[in-house]
């Protein structure tokens, strides 16, 4: 089965370099949901060289910082799971106490209906911060 | 409300230094479930200094490596959420294709009953690897 992260299209890319890309995930409950995707088809963080581990995690934290600056969330959630798609990627999610799952993880059963509109210019602001960081 | 990670007891500590401790979580579905807990009551990764971020994440990956060496899991899951307990800690979880939730995250609805016995000497072997790493 072809890997959906090796063959992605229709992604809203906020930042990209030779090793990785950072996208804004389309999720009506979570406008501040980004994904940092390593370009090479690698499974685990410890499959990367020490330099590449640091490079990837540094961009995960730059994404966290950009989300904090733009959205001032109540919490940031970071996760790399990859059980369904074993191609290294990180979820970076801005959480709010009134969001659909809080305080549960977004993968648990929802606690309330809480669609959330993205603030105007969200993608542009995140992209500007990431490209300037 | 007192923080349960500042006031923890009954933890099975595998490794400890001045900044953090690594524990084996008691979970009958996930014997290979570790938690890396920053000792200071800090909320987000980006609240740490660059040196401390690197120190903490380095130990998260040493934990990943120890779990891979001892258990040879099908996947590693890493996450720092902290919505319920906003004291910086990482979940490092050895996943198997026949575990209770696979390929879902462990926070989703379980897919099957799959209690899993810990291999003999698990805690000792993880602790030995972490202390030698």
PDB file of C-alpha atoms in Angstrom:
ATOM      1  CA  UNK A   1       0.000   0.000   0.000  1.00  0.00           C
ATOM      2  CA  UNK A   2       1.537   3.356  -0.925  1.00  0.00           C
ATOM      3  CA  UNK A   3       2.434   5.583   2.041  1.00  0.00           C
ATOM      4  CA  UNK A   4       0.031   8.505   2.313  1.00  0.00           C
ATOM      5  CA  UNK A   5       2.731  10.825   3.651  1.00  0.00           C
ATOM      6  CA  UNK A   6       5.146   9.946   0.835  1.00  0.00           C
ATOM      7  CA  UNK A   7       2.340  10.636  -1.633  1.00  0.00           C
ATOM      8  CA  UNK A   8       0.555  13.554  -0.016  1.00  0.00           C
ATOM      9  CA  UNK A   9      -1.285  16.221  -1.933  1.00  0.00           C
ATOM     10  CA  UNK A  10      -3.637  19.055  -0.996  1.00  0.00           C
ATOM     11  CA  UNK A  11      -1.532  19.882   2.039  1.00  0.00           C
ATOM     12  CA  UNK A  12      -1.515  23.436   3.378  1.00  0.00           C
ATOM     13  CA  UNK A  13       2.226  23.852   3.794  1.00  0.00           C
ATOM     14  CA  UNK A  14       3.338  26.505   6.308  1.00  0.00           C
ATOM     15  CA  UNK A  15       7.078  25.861   6.110  1.00  0.00           C
ATOM     16  CA  UNK A  16       9.357  23.521   4.217  1.00  0.00           C
ATOM     17  CA  UNK A  17      13.063  22.736   4.027  1.00  0.00           C
ATOM     18  CA  UNK A  18      15.075  19.898   2.516  1.00  0.00           C
ATOM     19  CA  UNK A  19      14.326  17.544   5.440  1.00  0.00           C
ATOM     20  CA  UNK A  20      10.770  18.271   6.529  1.00  0.00           C
ATOM     21  CA  UNK A  21       7.547  20.141   5.930  1.00  0.00           C
ATOM     22  CA  UNK A  22       5.096  21.691   8.386  1.00  0.00           C
ATOM     23  CA  UNK A  23       1.425  21.678   7.465  1.00  0.00           C
ATOM     24  CA  UNK A  24      -1.787  23.064   8.918  1.00  0.00           C
ATOM     25  CA  UNK A  25      -4.205  20.187   9.436  1.00  0.00           C
ATOM     26  CA  UNK A  26      -7.807  20.666   8.325  1.00  0.00           C
ATOM     27  CA  UNK A  27      -9.871  19.949  11.450  1.00  0.00           C
ATOM     28  CA  UNK A  28     -12.993  21.961  12.265  1.00  0.00           C
ATOM     29  CA  UNK A  29     -12.504  21.326  16.004  1.00  0.00           C
ATOM     30  CA  UNK A  30      -8.811  22.203  16.010  1.00  0.00           C
ATOM     31  CA  UNK A  31      -7.783  25.121  13.809  1.00  0.00           C
ATOM     32  CA  UNK A  32      -4.424  25.203  15.650  1.00  0.00           C
ATOM     33  CA  UNK A  33      -3.416  21.689  14.632  1.00  0.00           C
ATOM     34  CA  UNK A  34      -0.084  21.414  12.806  1.00  0.00           C
ATOM     35  CA  UNK A  35       1.860  18.418  11.607  1.00  0.00           C
ATOM     36  CA  UNK A  36       5.620  18.279  11.173  1.00  0.00           C
ATOM     37  CA  UNK A  37       6.434  15.622   8.576  1.00  0.00           C
ATOM     38  CA  UNK A  38       9.896  14.201   7.998  1.00  0.00           C
ATOM     39  CA  UNK A  39      10.306  13.818   4.235  1.00  0.00           C
ATOM     40  CA  UNK A  40      12.218  10.542   4.203  1.00  0.00           C
ATOM     41  CA  UNK A  41      10.163   7.423   4.882  1.00  0.00           C
ATOM     42  CA  UNK A  42      11.520   6.649   8.354  1.00  0.00           C
ATOM     43  CA  UNK A  43       9.608   4.910  11.130  1.00  0.00           C
ATOM     44  CA  UNK A  44      10.987   5.933  14.521  1.00  0.00           C
ATOM     45  CA  UNK A  45      12.820   8.928  15.986  1.00  0.00           C
ATOM     46  CA  UNK A  46      15.690   6.633  16.997  1.00  0.00           C
ATOM     47  CA  UNK A  47      16.058   5.558  13.355  1.00  0.00           C
ATOM     48  CA  UNK A  48      17.313   9.087  12.639  1.00  0.00           C
ATOM     49  CA  UNK A  49      20.890  10.251  13.160  1.00  0.00           C
ATOM     50  CA  UNK A  50      21.448  12.403  16.272  1.00  0.00           C
ATOM     51  CA  UNK A  51      21.668  15.513  14.063  1.00  0.00           C
ATOM     52  CA  UNK A  52      18.416  14.716  12.282  1.00  0.00           C
ATOM     53  CA  UNK A  53      16.616  13.961  15.567  1.00  0.00           C
ATOM     54  CA  UNK A  54      17.630  17.348  16.835  1.00  0.00           C
ATOM     55  CA  UNK A  55      16.688  19.097  13.598  1.00  0.00           C
ATOM     56  CA  UNK A  56      13.218  17.536  13.553  1.00  0.00           C
ATOM     57  CA  UNK A  57      12.480  18.125  17.223  1.00  0.00           C
ATOM     58  CA  UNK A  58      13.751  21.693  16.980  1.00  0.00           C
ATOM     59  CA  UNK A  59      11.113  22.344  14.292  1.00  0.00           C
ATOM     60  CA  UNK A  60       8.445  20.652  16.413  1.00  0.00           C
ATOM     61  CA  UNK A  61       9.238  23.162  19.154  1.00  0.00           C
ATOM     62  CA  UNK A  62       9.343  26.097  16.720  1.00  0.00           C
ATOM     63  CA  UNK A  63       5.845  25.021  15.709  1.00  0.00           C
ATOM     64  CA  UNK A  64       4.800  24.881  19.354  1.00  0.00           C
ATOM     65  CA  UNK A  65       6.189  28.379  19.866  1.00  0.00           C
ATOM     66  CA  UNK A  66       4.430  29.747  16.766  1.00  0.00           C
ATOM     67  CA  UNK A  67       1.091  28.290  17.932  1.00  0.00           C
ATOM     68  CA  UNK A  68       1.578  29.762  21.406  1.00  0.00           C
ATOM     69  CA  UNK A  69       2.392  33.166  19.940  1.00  0.00           C
ATOM     70  CA  UNK A  70      -0.555  33.254  17.551  1.00  0.00           C
ATOM     71  CA  UNK A  71      -3.273  31.437  19.532  1.00  0.00           C
ATOM     72  CA  UNK A  72      -2.257  31.653  23.210  1.00  0.00           C
ATOM     73  CA  UNK A  73      -3.700  28.169  23.867  1.00  0.00           C
ATOM     74  CA  UNK A  74      -4.342  26.706  27.317  1.00  0.00           C
ATOM     75  CA  UNK A  75      -2.059  23.764  26.513  1.00  0.00           C
ATOM     76  CA  UNK A  76       0.112  22.359  23.747  1.00  0.00           C
ATOM     77  CA  UNK A  77      -0.040  18.649  22.914  1.00  0.00           C
ATOM     78  CA  UNK A  78       2.867  16.978  21.115  1.00  0.00           C
ATOM     79  CA  UNK A  79       2.752  13.423  19.819  1.00  0.00           C
ATOM     80  CA  UNK A  80       4.396  11.101  17.334  1.00  0.00           C
ATOM     81  CA  UNK A  81       2.374   7.902  17.028  1.00  0.00           C
ATOM     82  CA  UNK A  82       2.420   6.552  13.473  1.00  0.00           C
ATOM     83  CA  UNK A  83       0.629   3.292  14.199  1.00  0.00           C
ATOM     84  CA  UNK A  84      -1.551   3.637  11.101  1.00  0.00           C
ATOM     85  CA  UNK A  85       1.015   5.507   9.001  1.00  0.00           C
ATOM     86  CA  UNK A  86       4.536   4.479  10.086  1.00  0.00           C
ATOM     87  CA  UNK A  87       6.208   7.455   8.407  1.00  0.00           C
ATOM     88  CA  UNK A  88       7.736   9.800  10.979  1.00  0.00           C
ATOM     89  CA  UNK A  89       5.482  12.793  11.713  1.00  0.00           C
ATOM     90  CA  UNK A  90       4.600  14.890  14.747  1.00  0.00           C
ATOM     91  CA  UNK A  91       1.242  16.287  15.793  1.00  0.00           C
ATOM     92  CA  UNK A  92       1.472  19.738  17.383  1.00  0.00           C
ATOM     93  CA  UNK A  93      -1.938  20.736  18.691  1.00  0.00           C
ATOM     94  CA  UNK A  94      -3.158  23.922  20.378  1.00  0.00           C
ATOM     95  CA  UNK A  95      -5.644  22.903  23.072  1.00  0.00           C
ATOM     96  CA  UNK A  96      -8.263  25.012  24.834  1.00  0.00           C
ATOM     97  CA  UNK A  97     -10.217  24.152  27.981  1.00  0.00           C
ATOM     98  CA  UNK A  98     -13.480  24.473  26.012  1.00  0.00           C
ATOM     99  CA  UNK A  99     -12.388  22.434  22.977  1.00  0.00           C
ATOM    100  CA  UNK A 100     -14.153  19.249  21.884  1.00  0.00           C
ATOM    101  CA  UNK A 101     -12.084  16.820  23.988  1.00  0.00           C
ATOM    102  CA  UNK A 102     -10.419  18.808  26.784  1.00  0.00           C
ATOM    103  CA  UNK A 103      -8.925  17.590  29.112  1.00  0.00           C
ATOM    104  CA  UNK A 104      -8.878  14.293  27.177  1.00  0.00           C
ATOM    105  CA  UNK A 105      -6.472  13.693  24.312  1.00  0.00           C
ATOM    106  CA  UNK A 106      -8.018  14.484  20.915  1.00  0.00           C
ATOM    107  CA  UNK A 107      -8.053  10.737  20.143  1.00  0.00           C
ATOM    108  CA  UNK A 108     -10.434   9.969  23.025  1.00  0.00           C
ATOM    109  CA  UNK A 109     -14.222  10.253  22.871  1.00  0.00           C
ATOM    110  CA  UNK A 110     -15.306  13.892  22.483  1.00  0.00           C
ATOM    111  CA  UNK A 111     -16.741  15.573  25.576  1.00  0.00           C
ATOM    112  CA  UNK A 112     -18.742  18.285  23.800  1.00  0.00           C
ATOM    113  CA  UNK A 113     -19.559  19.745  20.395  1.00  0.00           C
ATOM    114  CA  UNK A 114     -17.124  22.588  19.975  1.00  0.00           C
ATOM    115  CA  UNK A 115     -16.299  23.516  16.388  1.00  0.00           C
ATOM    116  CA  UNK A 116     -13.843  26.383  16.416  1.00  0.00           C
ATOM    117  CA  UNK A 117     -13.311  28.987  13.722  1.00  0.00           C
ATOM    118  CA  UNK A 118      -9.729  29.755  12.792  1.00  0.00           C
ATOM    119  CA  UNK A 119      -8.757  33.360  13.544  1.00  0.00           C
ATOM    120  CA  UNK A 120      -8.326  35.400  10.385  1.00  0.00           C
ATOM    121  CA  UNK A 121      -4.922  35.020   8.810  1.00  0.00           C
ATOM    122  CA  UNK A 122      -3.966  32.019  10.966  1.00  0.00           C
ATOM    123  CA  UNK A 123      -2.043  30.134   8.283  1.00  0.00           C
ATOM    124  CA  UNK A 124      -0.282  33.287   7.094  1.00  0.00           C
ATOM    125  CA  UNK A 125       0.725  34.261  10.634  1.00  0.00           C
ATOM    126  CA  UNK A 126       2.029  30.796  11.498  1.00  0.00           C
ATOM    127  CA  UNK A 127       3.901  30.601   8.217  1.00  0.00           C
ATOM    128  CA  UNK A 128       5.463  34.022   8.729  1.00  0.00           C
ATOM    129  CA  UNK A 129       6.650  33.105  12.227  1.00  0.00           C
ATOM    130  CA  UNK A 130       8.031  29.730  11.136  1.00  0.00           C
ATOM    131  CA  UNK A 131       9.876  31.186   8.172  1.00  0.00           C
ATOM    132  CA  UNK A 132      11.336  33.942  10.394  1.00  0.00           C
ATOM    133  CA  UNK A 133      12.331  31.581  13.218  1.00  0.00           C
TER     134      UNK A 133
ATOM    135  CA  UNK B   1      -5.198  21.240  44.085  1.00  0.00           C
ATOM    136  CA  UNK B   2      -1.743  19.734  44.709  1.00  0.00           C
ATOM    137  CA  UNK B   3       0.048  18.520  41.580  1.00  0.00           C
ATOM    138  CA  UNK B   4       0.123  14.732  41.453  1.00  0.00           C
ATOM    139  CA  UNK B   5       3.523  14.697  39.741  1.00  0.00           C
ATOM    140  CA  UNK B   6       5.068  17.049  42.297  1.00  0.00           C
ATOM    141  CA  UNK B   7       3.692  14.805  45.046  1.00  0.00           C
ATOM    142  CA  UNK B   8       4.067  11.360  43.512  1.00  0.00           C
ATOM    143  CA  UNK B   9       4.651   8.221  45.474  1.00  0.00           C
ATOM    144  CA  UNK B  10       4.645   4.512  44.706  1.00  0.00           C
ATOM    145  CA  UNK B  11       6.438   5.128  41.419  1.00  0.00           C
ATOM    146  CA  UNK B  12       8.627   2.403  39.948  1.00  0.00           C
ATOM    147  CA  UNK B  13      11.665   4.524  39.118  1.00  0.00           C
ATOM    148  CA  UNK B  14      13.952   3.134  36.394  1.00  0.00           C
ATOM    149  CA  UNK B  15      16.350   6.072  36.213  1.00  0.00           C
ATOM    150  CA  UNK B  16      16.742   9.403  37.946  1.00  0.00           C
ATOM    151  CA  UNK B  17      19.015  12.415  37.758  1.00  0.00           C
ATOM    152  CA  UNK B  18      18.840  15.945  39.151  1.00  0.00           C
ATOM    153  CA  UNK B  19      16.416  17.116  36.429  1.00  0.00           C
ATOM    154  CA  UNK B  20      14.110  14.201  35.695  1.00  0.00           C
ATOM    155  CA  UNK B  21      12.985  10.702  36.577  1.00  0.00           C
ATOM    156  CA  UNK B  22      11.885   7.833  34.342  1.00  0.00           C
ATOM    157  CA  UNK B  23       9.245   5.476  35.661  1.00  0.00           C
ATOM    158  CA  UNK B  24       7.586   2.270  34.506  1.00  0.00           C
ATOM    159  CA  UNK B  25       3.830   2.839  34.374  1.00  0.00           C
ATOM    160  CA  UNK B  26       1.566   0.177  35.843  1.00  0.00           C
ATOM    161  CA  UNK B  27      -0.790  -0.741  32.982  1.00  0.00           C
ATOM    162  CA  UNK B  28      -1.895  -4.348  32.449  1.00  0.00           C
ATOM    163  CA  UNK B  29      -2.341  -3.699  28.690  1.00  0.00           C
ATOM    164  CA  UNK B  30       0.996  -1.950  28.253  1.00  0.00           C
ATOM    165  CA  UNK B  31       3.899  -3.387  30.220  1.00  0.00           C
ATOM    166  CA  UNK B  32       6.251  -1.336  28.010  1.00  0.00           C
ATOM    167  CA  UNK B  33       4.833   2.031  29.056  1.00  0.00           C
ATOM    168  CA  UNK B  34       7.342   4.476  30.524  1.00  0.00           C
ATOM    169  CA  UNK B  35       6.973   8.056  31.637  1.00  0.00           C
ATOM    170  CA  UNK B  36       9.748  10.640  31.654  1.00  0.00           C
ATOM    171  CA  UNK B  37       8.892  13.273  34.250  1.00  0.00           C
ATOM    172  CA  UNK B  38      10.625  16.645  34.518  1.00  0.00           C
ATOM    173  CA  UNK B  39      11.097  17.350  38.213  1.00  0.00           C
ATOM    174  CA  UNK B  40      10.398  21.083  38.176  1.00  0.00           C
ATOM    175  CA  UNK B  41       6.730  22.065  37.852  1.00  0.00           C
ATOM    176  CA  UNK B  42       6.871  23.403  34.284  1.00  0.00           C
ATOM    177  CA  UNK B  43       3.994  23.349  31.806  1.00  0.00           C
ATOM    178  CA  UNK B  44       5.328  23.343  28.239  1.00  0.00           C
ATOM    179  CA  UNK B  45       8.502  22.215  26.454  1.00  0.00           C
ATOM    180  CA  UNK B  46       9.048  25.792  25.247  1.00  0.00           C
ATOM    181  CA  UNK B  47       9.015  26.991  28.869  1.00  0.00           C
ATOM    182  CA  UNK B  48      12.334  25.154  29.290  1.00  0.00           C
ATOM    183  CA  UNK B  49      15.724  26.590  28.350  1.00  0.00           C
ATOM    184  CA  UNK B  50      17.213  25.214  25.112  1.00  0.00           C
ATOM    185  CA  UNK B  51      19.658  23.099  27.147  1.00  0.00           C
ATOM    186  CA  UNK B  52      16.894  21.651  29.310  1.00  0.00           C
ATOM    187  CA  UNK B  53      14.687  20.903  26.282  1.00  0.00           C
ATOM    188  CA  UNK B  54      17.519  18.953  24.750  1.00  0.00           C
ATOM    189  CA  UNK B  55      18.304  17.149  28.008  1.00  0.00           C
ATOM    190  CA  UNK B  56      14.694  16.074  28.486  1.00  0.00           C
ATOM    191  CA  UNK B  57      14.127  14.984  24.902  1.00  0.00           C
ATOM    192  CA  UNK B  58      17.429  13.125  24.859  1.00  0.00           C
ATOM    193  CA  UNK B  59      16.177  11.028  27.785  1.00  0.00           C
ATOM    194  CA  UNK B  60      12.847  10.469  26.044  1.00  0.00           C
ATOM    195  CA  UNK B  61      14.777   8.986  23.145  1.00  0.00           C
ATOM    196  CA  UNK B  62      17.039   6.945  25.420  1.00  0.00           C
ATOM    197  CA  UNK B  63      13.830   5.510  26.854  1.00  0.00           C
ATOM    198  CA  UNK B  64      12.547   4.787  23.335  1.00  0.00           C
ATOM    199  CA  UNK B  65      15.831   3.019  22.560  1.00  0.00           C
ATOM    200  CA  UNK B  66      15.745   0.972  25.764  1.00  0.00           C
ATOM    201  CA  UNK B  67      12.166  -0.153  25.026  1.00  0.00           C
ATOM    202  CA  UNK B  68      13.114  -1.085  21.470  1.00  0.00           C
ATOM    203  CA  UNK B  69      16.111  -3.079  22.700  1.00  0.00           C
ATOM    204  CA  UNK B  70      14.227  -4.967  25.385  1.00  0.00           C
ATOM    205  CA  UNK B  71      10.787  -5.466  23.791  1.00  0.00           C
ATOM    206  CA  UNK B  72      11.282  -5.101  20.022  1.00  0.00           C
ATOM    207  CA  UNK B  73       7.861  -3.432  19.660  1.00  0.00           C
ATOM    208  CA  UNK B  74       6.047  -2.886  16.365  1.00  0.00           C
ATOM    209  CA  UNK B  75       5.925   0.874  17.024  1.00  0.00           C
ATOM    210  CA  UNK B  76       6.927   3.435  19.588  1.00  0.00           C
ATOM    211  CA  UNK B  77       4.474   6.184  20.577  1.00  0.00           C
ATOM    212  CA  UNK B  78       5.762   9.411  22.138  1.00  0.00           C
ATOM    213  CA  UNK B  79       3.495  12.078  23.568  1.00  0.00           C
ATOM    214  CA  UNK B  80       3.474  14.998  25.954  1.00  0.00           C
ATOM    215  CA  UNK B  81      -0.092  16.114  26.616  1.00  0.00           C
ATOM    216  CA  UNK B  82      -0.557  17.314  30.199  1.00  0.00           C
ATOM    217  CA  UNK B  83      -4.106  18.575  29.814  1.00  0.00           C
ATOM    218  CA  UNK B  84      -5.187  17.009  33.095  1.00  0.00           C
ATOM    219  CA  UNK B  85      -1.813  17.352  34.820  1.00  0.00           C
ATOM    220  CA  UNK B  86       0.038  20.391  33.411  1.00  0.00           C
ATOM    221  CA  UNK B  87       3.411  19.312  34.773  1.00  0.00           C
ATOM    222  CA  UNK B  88       5.809  18.429  31.955  1.00  0.00           C
ATOM    223  CA  UNK B  89       6.002  14.670  31.352  1.00  0.00           C
ATOM    224  CA  UNK B  90       6.369  12.377  28.350  1.00  0.00           C
ATOM    225  CA  UNK B  91       4.665   9.104  27.607  1.00  0.00           C
ATOM    226  CA  UNK B  92       6.932   6.568  25.875  1.00  0.00           C
ATOM    227  CA  UNK B  93       4.876   3.538  24.899  1.00  0.00           C
ATOM    228  CA  UNK B  94       5.870   0.263  23.236  1.00  0.00           C
ATOM    229  CA  UNK B  95       3.033  -0.696  20.869  1.00  0.00           C
ATOM    230  CA  UNK B  96       2.257  -4.076  19.311  1.00  0.00           C
ATOM    231  CA  UNK B  97      -0.103  -4.819  16.454  1.00  0.00           C
ATOM    232  CA  UNK B  98      -2.128  -7.117  18.740  1.00  0.00           C
ATOM    233  CA  UNK B  99      -2.310  -4.743  21.713  1.00  0.00           C
ATOM    234  CA  UNK B 100      -5.597  -3.446  23.129  1.00  0.00           C
ATOM    235  CA  UNK B 101      -5.850  -0.346  20.906  1.00  0.00           C
ATOM    236  CA  UNK B 102      -3.616  -0.870  17.870  1.00  0.00           C
ATOM    237  CA  UNK B 103      -3.543   0.930  15.454  1.00  0.00           C
ATOM    238  CA  UNK B 104      -5.447   3.526  17.486  1.00  0.00           C
ATOM    239  CA  UNK B 105      -3.737   5.668  20.100  1.00  0.00           C
ATOM    240  CA  UNK B 106      -4.006   4.198  23.607  1.00  0.00           C
ATOM    241  CA  UNK B 107      -6.389   7.037  24.537  1.00  0.00           C
ATOM    242  CA  UNK B 108      -9.000   5.945  21.970  1.00  0.00           C
ATOM    243  CA  UNK B 109     -11.630   3.260  22.511  1.00  0.00           C
ATOM    244  CA  UNK B 110     -10.013  -0.183  22.874  1.00  0.00           C
ATOM    245  CA  UNK B 111     -10.337  -2.509  19.901  1.00  0.00           C
ATOM    246  CA  UNK B 112      -9.873  -5.773  21.754  1.00  0.00           C
ATOM    247  CA  UNK B 113      -9.153  -7.308  25.151  1.00  0.00           C
ATOM    248  CA  UNK B 114      -5.424  -7.840  25.201  1.00  0.00           C
ATOM    249  CA  UNK B 115      -3.814  -7.856  28.630  1.00  0.00           C
ATOM    250  CA  UNK B 116      -0.107  -8.428  28.242  1.00  0.00           C
ATOM    251  CA  UNK B 117       2.289  -9.929  30.760  1.00  0.00           C
ATOM    252  CA  UNK B 118       5.573  -8.132  31.270  1.00  0.00           C
ATOM    253  CA  UNK B 119       8.560 -10.253  30.257  1.00  0.00           C
ATOM    254  CA  UNK B 120      10.588 -11.369  33.245  1.00  0.00           C
ATOM    255  CA  UNK B 121      13.074  -8.802  34.450  1.00  0.00           C
ATOM    256  CA  UNK B 122      11.577  -5.981  32.337  1.00  0.00           C
ATOM    257  CA  UNK B 123      12.080  -3.201  34.871  1.00  0.00           C
ATOM    258  CA  UNK B 124      15.585  -4.379  35.726  1.00  0.00           C
ATOM    259  CA  UNK B 125      16.586  -4.611  32.070  1.00  0.00           C
ATOM    260  CA  UNK B 126      15.208  -1.164  31.216  1.00  0.00           C
ATOM    261  CA  UNK B 127      16.840   0.336  34.283  1.00  0.00           C
ATOM    262  CA  UNK B 128      20.182  -1.252  33.461  1.00  0.00           C
ATOM    263  CA  UNK B 129      20.106   0.078  29.884  1.00  0.00           C
ATOM    264  CA  UNK B 130      19.037   3.568  30.961  1.00  0.00           C
ATOM    265  CA  UNK B 131      21.704   3.793  33.624  1.00  0.00           C
ATOM    266  CA  UNK B 132      24.354   2.605  31.150  1.00  0.00           C
ATOM    267  CA  UNK B 133      23.235   4.928  28.318  1.00  0.00           C
TER     268      UNK B 133
END
